mmCIF file of C-alpha atoms and ligand atoms in Angstrom:
data_model
loop_
_atom_site.group_PDB
_atom_site.id
_atom_site.type_symbol
_atom_site.label_atom_id
_atom_site.label_comp_id
_atom_site.label_asym_id
_atom_site.label_seq_id
_atom_site.Cartn_x
_atom_site.Cartn_y
_atom_site.Cartn_z
ATOM 1 C CA MET A 4 78.979 83.299 64.917
ATOM 2 C CA SER A 5 80.701 84.430 61.751
ATOM 3 C CA ILE A 6 84.385 83.679 61.422
ATOM 4 C CA GLU A 7 85.551 87.309 61.623
ATOM 5 C CA LYS A 8 83.901 87.709 65.007
ATOM 6 C CA ILE A 9 85.952 84.978 66.639
ATOM 7 C CA PHE A 10 88.677 86.693 68.612
ATOM 8 C CA PHE A 11 91.584 85.141 70.432
ATOM 9 C CA PHE A 12 93.609 86.811 73.114
ATOM 10 C CA CYS A 13 97.316 86.119 73.322
ATOM 11 C CA ASP A 14 97.679 84.714 76.847
ATOM 12 C CA ALA A 15 100.553 82.339 76.177
ATOM 13 C CA PRO A 16 103.879 82.751 74.397
ATOM 14 C CA GLU A 17 103.860 82.453 70.614
ATOM 15 C CA LEU A 18 106.617 81.331 68.294
ATOM 16 C CA ALA A 19 109.032 84.198 67.544
ATOM 17 C CA GLN A 20 106.860 86.563 69.520
ATOM 18 C CA LEU A 21 107.842 90.237 69.470
ATOM 19 C CA ARG A 22 105.022 91.915 71.366
ATOM 20 C CA LEU A 23 103.856 91.463 74.933
ATOM 21 C CA GLN A 24 100.921 89.247 75.817
ATOM 22 C CA ASP A 25 97.406 90.689 75.880
ATOM 23 C CA PRO A 26 96.401 92.293 79.179
ATOM 24 C CA SER A 27 93.664 90.840 81.373
ATOM 25 C CA THR A 28 93.916 93.321 84.248
ATOM 26 C CA THR A 29 93.835 97.111 84.442
ATOM 27 C CA THR A 30 97.368 96.952 85.855
ATOM 28 C CA MET A 31 98.704 95.323 82.698
ATOM 29 C CA GLU A 32 96.685 97.709 80.520
ATOM 30 C CA GLY A 33 98.370 100.586 82.335
ATOM 31 C CA LEU A 34 101.788 98.987 81.944
ATOM 32 C CA LEU A 35 101.280 98.500 78.203
ATOM 33 C CA GLU A 36 100.016 102.053 77.800
ATOM 34 C CA PHE A 37 103.051 103.410 79.633
ATOM 35 C CA ASN A 38 105.329 101.169 77.582
ATOM 36 C CA LYS A 39 103.902 102.619 74.356
ATOM 37 C CA HIS A 40 104.287 106.154 75.705
ATOM 38 C CA LEU A 41 107.929 105.434 76.634
ATOM 39 C CA LEU A 42 108.674 103.943 73.208
ATOM 40 C CA PHE A 43 107.368 107.102 71.562
ATOM 41 C CA VAL A 44 109.537 109.334 73.761
ATOM 42 C CA ILE A 45 112.574 107.083 73.218
ATOM 43 C CA THR A 46 112.095 107.274 69.441
ATOM 44 C CA ILE A 47 112.060 111.084 69.552
ATOM 45 C CA ILE A 48 115.195 111.124 71.751
ATOM 46 C CA VAL A 49 117.092 108.721 69.490
ATOM 47 C CA MET A 50 116.198 110.771 66.415
ATOM 48 C CA LEU A 51 117.165 114.072 68.066
ATOM 49 C CA VAL A 52 120.467 112.810 69.488
ATOM 50 C CA GLY A 53 121.299 110.999 66.235
ATOM 51 C CA TRP A 54 120.657 114.126 64.218
ATOM 52 C CA LEU A 55 122.759 116.252 66.637
ATOM 53 C CA LEU A 56 125.615 113.771 66.445
ATOM 54 C CA PHE A 57 125.543 113.626 62.667
ATOM 55 C CA ALA A 58 125.276 117.422 62.339
ATOM 56 C CA THR A 59 128.165 117.953 64.768
ATOM 57 C CA ILE A 60 130.463 115.503 63.025
ATOM 58 C CA SER A 61 129.766 116.799 59.522
ATOM 59 C CA ASN A 62 129.537 120.558 60.205
ATOM 60 C CA PHE A 63 132.015 121.142 63.007
ATOM 61 C CA ASP A 64 135.128 119.410 61.820
ATOM 62 C CA GLU A 65 138.064 120.773 63.866
ATOM 63 C CA PHE A 66 140.304 121.750 60.939
ATOM 64 C CA ASN A 67 137.947 122.508 58.100
ATOM 65 C CA SER A 68 135.232 124.551 59.810
ATOM 66 C CA GLN A 69 135.574 128.264 60.449
ATOM 67 C CA GLU A 70 132.840 128.086 63.063
ATOM 68 C CA SER A 71 134.367 125.358 65.242
ATOM 69 C CA GLN A 72 137.616 127.314 65.639
ATOM 70 C CA SER A 73 135.842 130.260 67.279
ATOM 71 C CA PHE A 74 133.159 128.365 69.204
ATOM 72 C CA PHE A 75 134.187 127.410 72.750
ATOM 73 C CA HIS A 76 131.304 128.019 75.118
ATOM 74 C CA SER A 77 127.603 128.777 75.145
ATOM 75 C CA ASN A 78 125.571 129.440 78.288
ATOM 76 C CA ALA A 79 122.267 129.225 76.479
ATOM 77 C CA LEU A 80 123.160 125.874 74.962
ATOM 78 C CA GLU A 81 124.179 124.463 78.345
ATOM 79 C CA ILE A 82 120.904 125.551 79.929
ATOM 80 C CA VAL A 83 118.951 123.909 77.114
ATOM 81 C CA TRP A 84 120.787 120.584 77.184
ATOM 82 C CA THR A 85 120.480 120.348 80.974
ATOM 83 C CA SER A 86 116.858 121.379 81.358
ATOM 84 C CA LEU A 87 115.495 119.480 78.368
ATOM 85 C CA PRO A 88 116.432 115.992 79.704
ATOM 86 C CA ALA A 89 115.311 117.011 83.222
ATOM 87 C CA LEU A 90 111.890 118.085 81.964
ATOM 88 C CA THR A 91 111.610 114.902 79.898
ATOM 89 C CA LEU A 92 112.339 112.808 82.998
ATOM 90 C CA LEU A 93 109.779 114.775 85.019
ATOM 91 C CA SER A 94 107.106 114.190 82.387
ATOM 92 C CA LEU A 95 107.873 110.455 82.568
ATOM 93 C CA ALA A 96 107.963 110.314 86.370
ATOM 94 C CA SER A 97 104.380 111.479 86.786
ATOM 95 C CA PRO A 98 102.621 108.630 84.893
ATOM 96 C CA SER A 99 105.192 106.139 86.181
ATOM 97 C CA PHE A 100 104.552 106.903 89.863
ATOM 98 C CA THR A 101 100.791 107.034 89.308
ATOM 99 C CA LEU A 102 100.934 103.545 87.845
ATOM 100 C CA LEU A 103 103.292 102.256 90.533
ATOM 101 C CA TYR A 104 101.126 103.420 93.426
ATOM 102 C CA SER A 105 97.905 102.293 91.744
ATOM 103 C CA MET A 106 99.385 98.786 91.760
ATOM 104 C CA ASP A 107 99.864 98.995 95.534
ATOM 105 C CA GLU A 108 96.198 99.836 96.061
ATOM 106 C CA ILE A 109 94.388 97.120 97.997
ATOM 107 C CA SER A 110 90.628 97.133 97.548
ATOM 108 C CA THR A 111 88.508 94.926 99.793
ATOM 109 C CA PRO A 112 89.137 91.431 98.459
ATOM 110 C CA GLU A 113 86.372 88.880 97.983
ATOM 111 C CA ILE A 114 88.686 85.915 97.740
ATOM 112 C CA SER A 115 92.192 85.430 99.094
ATOM 113 C CA VAL A 116 94.449 83.042 97.241
ATOM 114 C CA LYS A 117 97.495 81.751 99.075
ATOM 115 C CA VAL A 118 100.302 81.081 96.611
ATOM 116 C CA ILE A 119 103.130 79.003 98.003
ATOM 117 C CA GLY A 120 106.403 78.397 96.186
ATOM 118 C CA HIS A 121 108.232 75.108 96.599
ATOM 119 C CA GLN A 122 111.329 73.565 95.060
ATOM 120 C CA TRP A 123 110.010 73.031 92.325
ATOM 121 C CA PHE A 124 106.277 73.498 92.087
ATOM 122 C CA TRP A 125 103.563 75.882 93.197
ATOM 123 C CA SER A 126 100.758 75.118 95.605
ATOM 124 C CA TYR A 127 97.597 77.121 96.247
ATOM 125 C CA GLU A 128 95.071 77.362 99.055
ATOM 126 C CA ILE A 129 91.754 79.171 99.185
ATOM 127 C CA SER A 130 90.143 79.128 102.620
ATOM 128 C CA ASP A 131 87.417 81.757 102.192
ATOM 129 C CA PHE A 132 84.714 79.107 102.029
ATOM 130 C CA ASP A 133 85.792 77.642 105.336
ATOM 131 C CA THR A 134 82.957 79.233 107.312
ATOM 132 C CA MET A 135 83.849 77.281 110.470
ATOM 133 C CA ALA A 136 87.199 79.076 110.504
ATOM 134 C CA THR A 137 88.874 75.929 111.802
ATOM 135 C CA CYS A 138 92.324 75.288 110.452
ATOM 136 C CA MET A 139 94.205 74.771 107.212
ATOM 137 C CA ASP A 140 93.489 71.045 107.288
ATOM 138 C CA SER A 141 89.766 71.690 107.040
ATOM 139 C CA ASP A 142 88.025 69.969 104.144
ATOM 140 C CA LYS A 143 86.447 73.308 103.227
ATOM 141 C CA THR A 144 89.737 74.619 101.929
ATOM 142 C CA LEU A 145 90.427 74.470 98.202
ATOM 143 C CA LYS A 146 93.911 73.116 97.649
ATOM 144 C CA TYR A 147 95.995 72.722 94.528
ATOM 145 C CA THR A 148 99.450 71.254 94.153
ATOM 146 C CA CYS A 149 100.621 72.003 90.638
ATOM 147 C CA TYR A 150 103.487 70.065 89.089
ATOM 148 C CA LEU A 151 104.802 70.490 85.589
ATOM 149 C CA LEU A 152 103.103 68.313 83.000
ATOM 150 C CA THR A 153 105.997 66.715 81.152
ATOM 151 C CA GLU A 154 106.201 66.480 77.389
ATOM 152 C CA GLU A 155 105.916 62.696 77.645
ATOM 153 C CA SER A 156 102.692 62.818 79.622
ATOM 154 C CA ILE A 157 101.216 65.421 77.271
ATOM 155 C CA SER A 158 101.862 63.204 74.239
ATOM 156 C CA GLU A 159 100.929 60.071 76.191
ATOM 157 C CA LYS A 160 97.527 61.444 77.123
ATOM 158 C CA ASN A 161 97.165 63.016 73.667
ATOM 159 C CA TYR A 162 96.436 66.459 75.105
ATOM 160 C CA LEU A 163 96.100 68.439 71.893
ATOM 161 C CA GLY A 164 97.179 72.079 71.984
ATOM 162 C CA PHE A 165 98.887 71.822 75.354
ATOM 163 C CA PHE A 166 101.930 74.021 75.766
ATOM 164 C CA ARG A 167 105.351 72.524 76.336
ATOM 165 C CA LEU A 168 106.766 73.375 79.804
ATOM 166 C CA LEU A 169 103.791 75.607 80.657
ATOM 167 C CA GLU A 170 101.093 73.153 81.677
ATOM 168 C CA THR A 171 100.542 71.727 85.130
ATOM 169 C CA ASN A 172 98.764 68.568 86.266
ATOM 170 C CA LYS A 173 96.110 70.755 87.912
ATOM 171 C CA ARG A 174 94.891 74.117 86.689
ATOM 172 C CA VAL A 175 93.952 76.629 89.333
ATOM 173 C CA LEU A 176 90.384 77.851 88.906
ATOM 174 C CA LEU A 177 89.788 81.545 89.554
ATOM 175 C CA PRO A 178 86.734 83.795 89.068
ATOM 176 C CA SER A 179 86.717 86.789 86.725
ATOM 177 C CA ASN A 180 85.366 90.228 87.689
ATOM 178 C CA THR A 181 86.157 89.567 91.349
ATOM 179 C CA HIS A 182 88.602 91.368 93.603
ATOM 180 C CA LEU A 183 91.259 88.790 94.400
ATOM 181 C CA ARG A 184 94.006 89.103 96.940
ATOM 182 C CA LEU A 185 97.096 87.022 96.318
ATOM 183 C CA LEU A 186 99.181 86.168 99.356
ATOM 184 C CA VAL A 187 102.504 84.934 98.062
ATOM 185 C CA THR A 188 105.082 83.106 100.120
ATOM 186 C CA SER A 189 107.599 80.288 99.912
ATOM 187 C CA VAL A 190 108.559 77.357 102.082
ATOM 188 C CA ASP A 191 112.160 76.915 100.949
ATOM 189 C CA VAL A 192 113.995 79.446 98.771
ATOM 190 C CA LEU A 193 113.078 82.601 96.844
ATOM 191 C CA HIS A 194 110.678 82.097 93.956
ATOM 192 C CA SER A 195 108.704 84.629 91.949
ATOM 193 C CA TRP A 196 105.109 84.163 90.903
ATOM 194 C CA THR A 197 104.690 85.736 87.472
ATOM 195 C CA ILE A 198 101.802 85.977 85.012
ATOM 196 C CA PRO A 199 102.578 88.264 82.037
ATOM 197 C CA SER A 200 98.910 88.818 81.126
ATOM 198 C CA PHE A 201 98.128 89.977 84.681
ATOM 199 C CA GLY A 202 101.106 92.320 84.916
ATOM 200 C CA VAL A 203 101.965 90.522 88.143
ATOM 201 C CA LYS A 204 105.419 89.554 89.352
ATOM 202 C CA VAL A 205 105.553 88.938 93.105
ATOM 203 C CA ASP A 206 108.498 87.520 94.968
ATOM 204 C CA ALA A 207 107.789 84.480 97.115
ATOM 205 C CA CYS A 208 110.057 84.818 100.146
ATOM 206 C CA PRO A 209 110.298 82.184 102.888
ATOM 207 C CA GLY A 210 108.962 83.591 106.166
ATOM 208 C CA ARG A 211 107.242 86.524 104.515
ATOM 209 C CA LEU A 212 103.832 87.215 102.984
ATOM 210 C CA ASN A 213 103.676 89.398 99.904
ATOM 211 C CA GLN A 214 100.319 90.772 98.951
ATOM 212 C CA VAL A 215 99.015 91.818 95.569
ATOM 213 C CA ASN A 216 95.573 92.721 94.324
ATOM 214 C CA VAL A 217 94.259 91.297 91.077
ATOM 215 C CA PHE A 218 91.023 92.044 89.270
ATOM 216 C CA LEU A 219 90.622 89.876 86.190
ATOM 217 C CA LYS A 220 88.557 91.575 83.526
ATOM 218 C CA ARG A 221 87.996 88.554 81.332
ATOM 219 C CA ILE A 222 87.948 84.795 81.293
ATOM 220 C CA GLY A 223 90.717 82.712 79.779
ATOM 221 C CA MET A 224 93.579 80.349 80.267
ATOM 222 C CA PHE A 225 96.619 82.095 81.642
ATOM 223 C CA PHE A 226 100.201 80.921 81.894
ATOM 224 C CA GLY A 227 103.240 82.013 83.819
ATOM 225 C CA GLN A 228 106.565 80.819 85.108
ATOM 226 C CA CYS A 229 108.750 81.190 88.157
ATOM 227 C CA SER A 230 110.905 84.285 87.680
ATOM 228 C CA GLU A 231 113.533 83.955 90.369
ATOM 229 C CA ILE A 232 116.461 81.575 90.019
ATOM 230 C CA CYS A 233 115.544 78.949 92.607
ATOM 231 C CA GLY A 234 117.572 75.886 91.748
ATOM 232 C CA VAL A 235 118.014 73.253 89.050
ATOM 233 C CA ASN A 236 114.327 72.978 88.216
ATOM 234 C CA HIS A 237 113.639 76.731 88.190
ATOM 235 C CA GLY A 238 112.514 76.514 84.580
ATOM 236 C CA PHE A 239 110.146 73.654 85.329
ATOM 237 C CA MET A 240 107.638 75.128 87.788
ATOM 238 C CA PRO A 241 105.047 76.780 85.549
ATOM 239 C CA ILE A 242 101.757 78.397 86.515
ATOM 240 C CA ALA A 243 98.516 77.532 84.721
ATOM 241 C CA LEU A 244 95.307 79.334 85.694
ATOM 242 C CA LEU A 245 91.824 78.869 84.331
ATOM 243 C CA VAL A 246 89.704 81.965 84.814
ATOM 244 C CA VAL A 247 85.951 81.417 84.538
ATOM 245 C CA PRO A 248 82.917 83.674 85.136
ATOM 246 C CA SER A 249 82.355 84.111 88.875
ATOM 247 C CA ILE A 250 78.958 82.348 88.767
ATOM 248 C CA GLN A 251 80.611 79.291 87.256
ATOM 249 C CA TYR A 252 83.346 79.496 89.846
ATOM 250 C CA HIS A 253 80.840 79.490 92.681
ATOM 251 C CA TYR A 254 79.038 76.494 91.176
ATOM 252 C CA PHE A 255 82.381 74.736 91.218
ATOM 253 C CA VAL A 256 83.019 75.671 94.849
ATOM 254 C CA VAL A 257 79.583 74.521 95.974
ATOM 255 C CA SER A 258 79.856 71.229 94.100
ATOM 256 C CA LYS A 259 83.363 70.620 95.373
ATOM 257 C CA LEU A 260 83.094 71.649 99.022
ATOM 258 C CA PHE A 261 79.474 71.585 100.120
HETATM 259 CU CU1 CUA B 2 110.954 78.839 91.628
HETATM 260 CU CU2 CUA B 2 112.520 79.790 90.095
#
């Protein structure tokens, strides 16, 4: 492979990063697209309002302008400056709601991943391969308990290229191009399971199950962090996911469980 064909996605924070991370789901693609659209509209608004402000200040000085002394009211102007923002908001509401409700869509999932927040780590369970449908303690359930990998242990083990405060002792393996259902909950306080590249931010509430659908379009190593203040170690419960092709994932499951 020639050097120009090697392509890296941005799935982890970079130094002095300005832009968002690269999307790996259609949800995040939609969010980025909408974000760009909004930025364009905002730019137009800022330019228009800035120009109006500047023109008003320079041309309609109270004492020096003939026009400002005779100008008190304009019906036409009022209609324009009321309807123009309203129409702008309407044009933004349509794509916004479309995106919002598309995120709520639940297609038939192939794998359900239980995501459980703890003070201060995440644990995961996948029981779809438990064909006996026994209980959670069955040995056919994939379980992960993911603690932060400290800086000391990263340098101790000489893990080159590992990210500070983003790596966990176990990486959760997930298949790409598969409809996944995430069931997010907590056993103690509120946490929030967040992966920027997925466009996912789900609250983990004790006593409740929150559901979100994820379809990962590509393989990669994805990182996230807890996004709800949950105590002293809130900043030290990262999420590290390794997404592999579904065939590879199923090889892993067979070799691990059967
Ligand atoms: Cu868990 Cu913040």
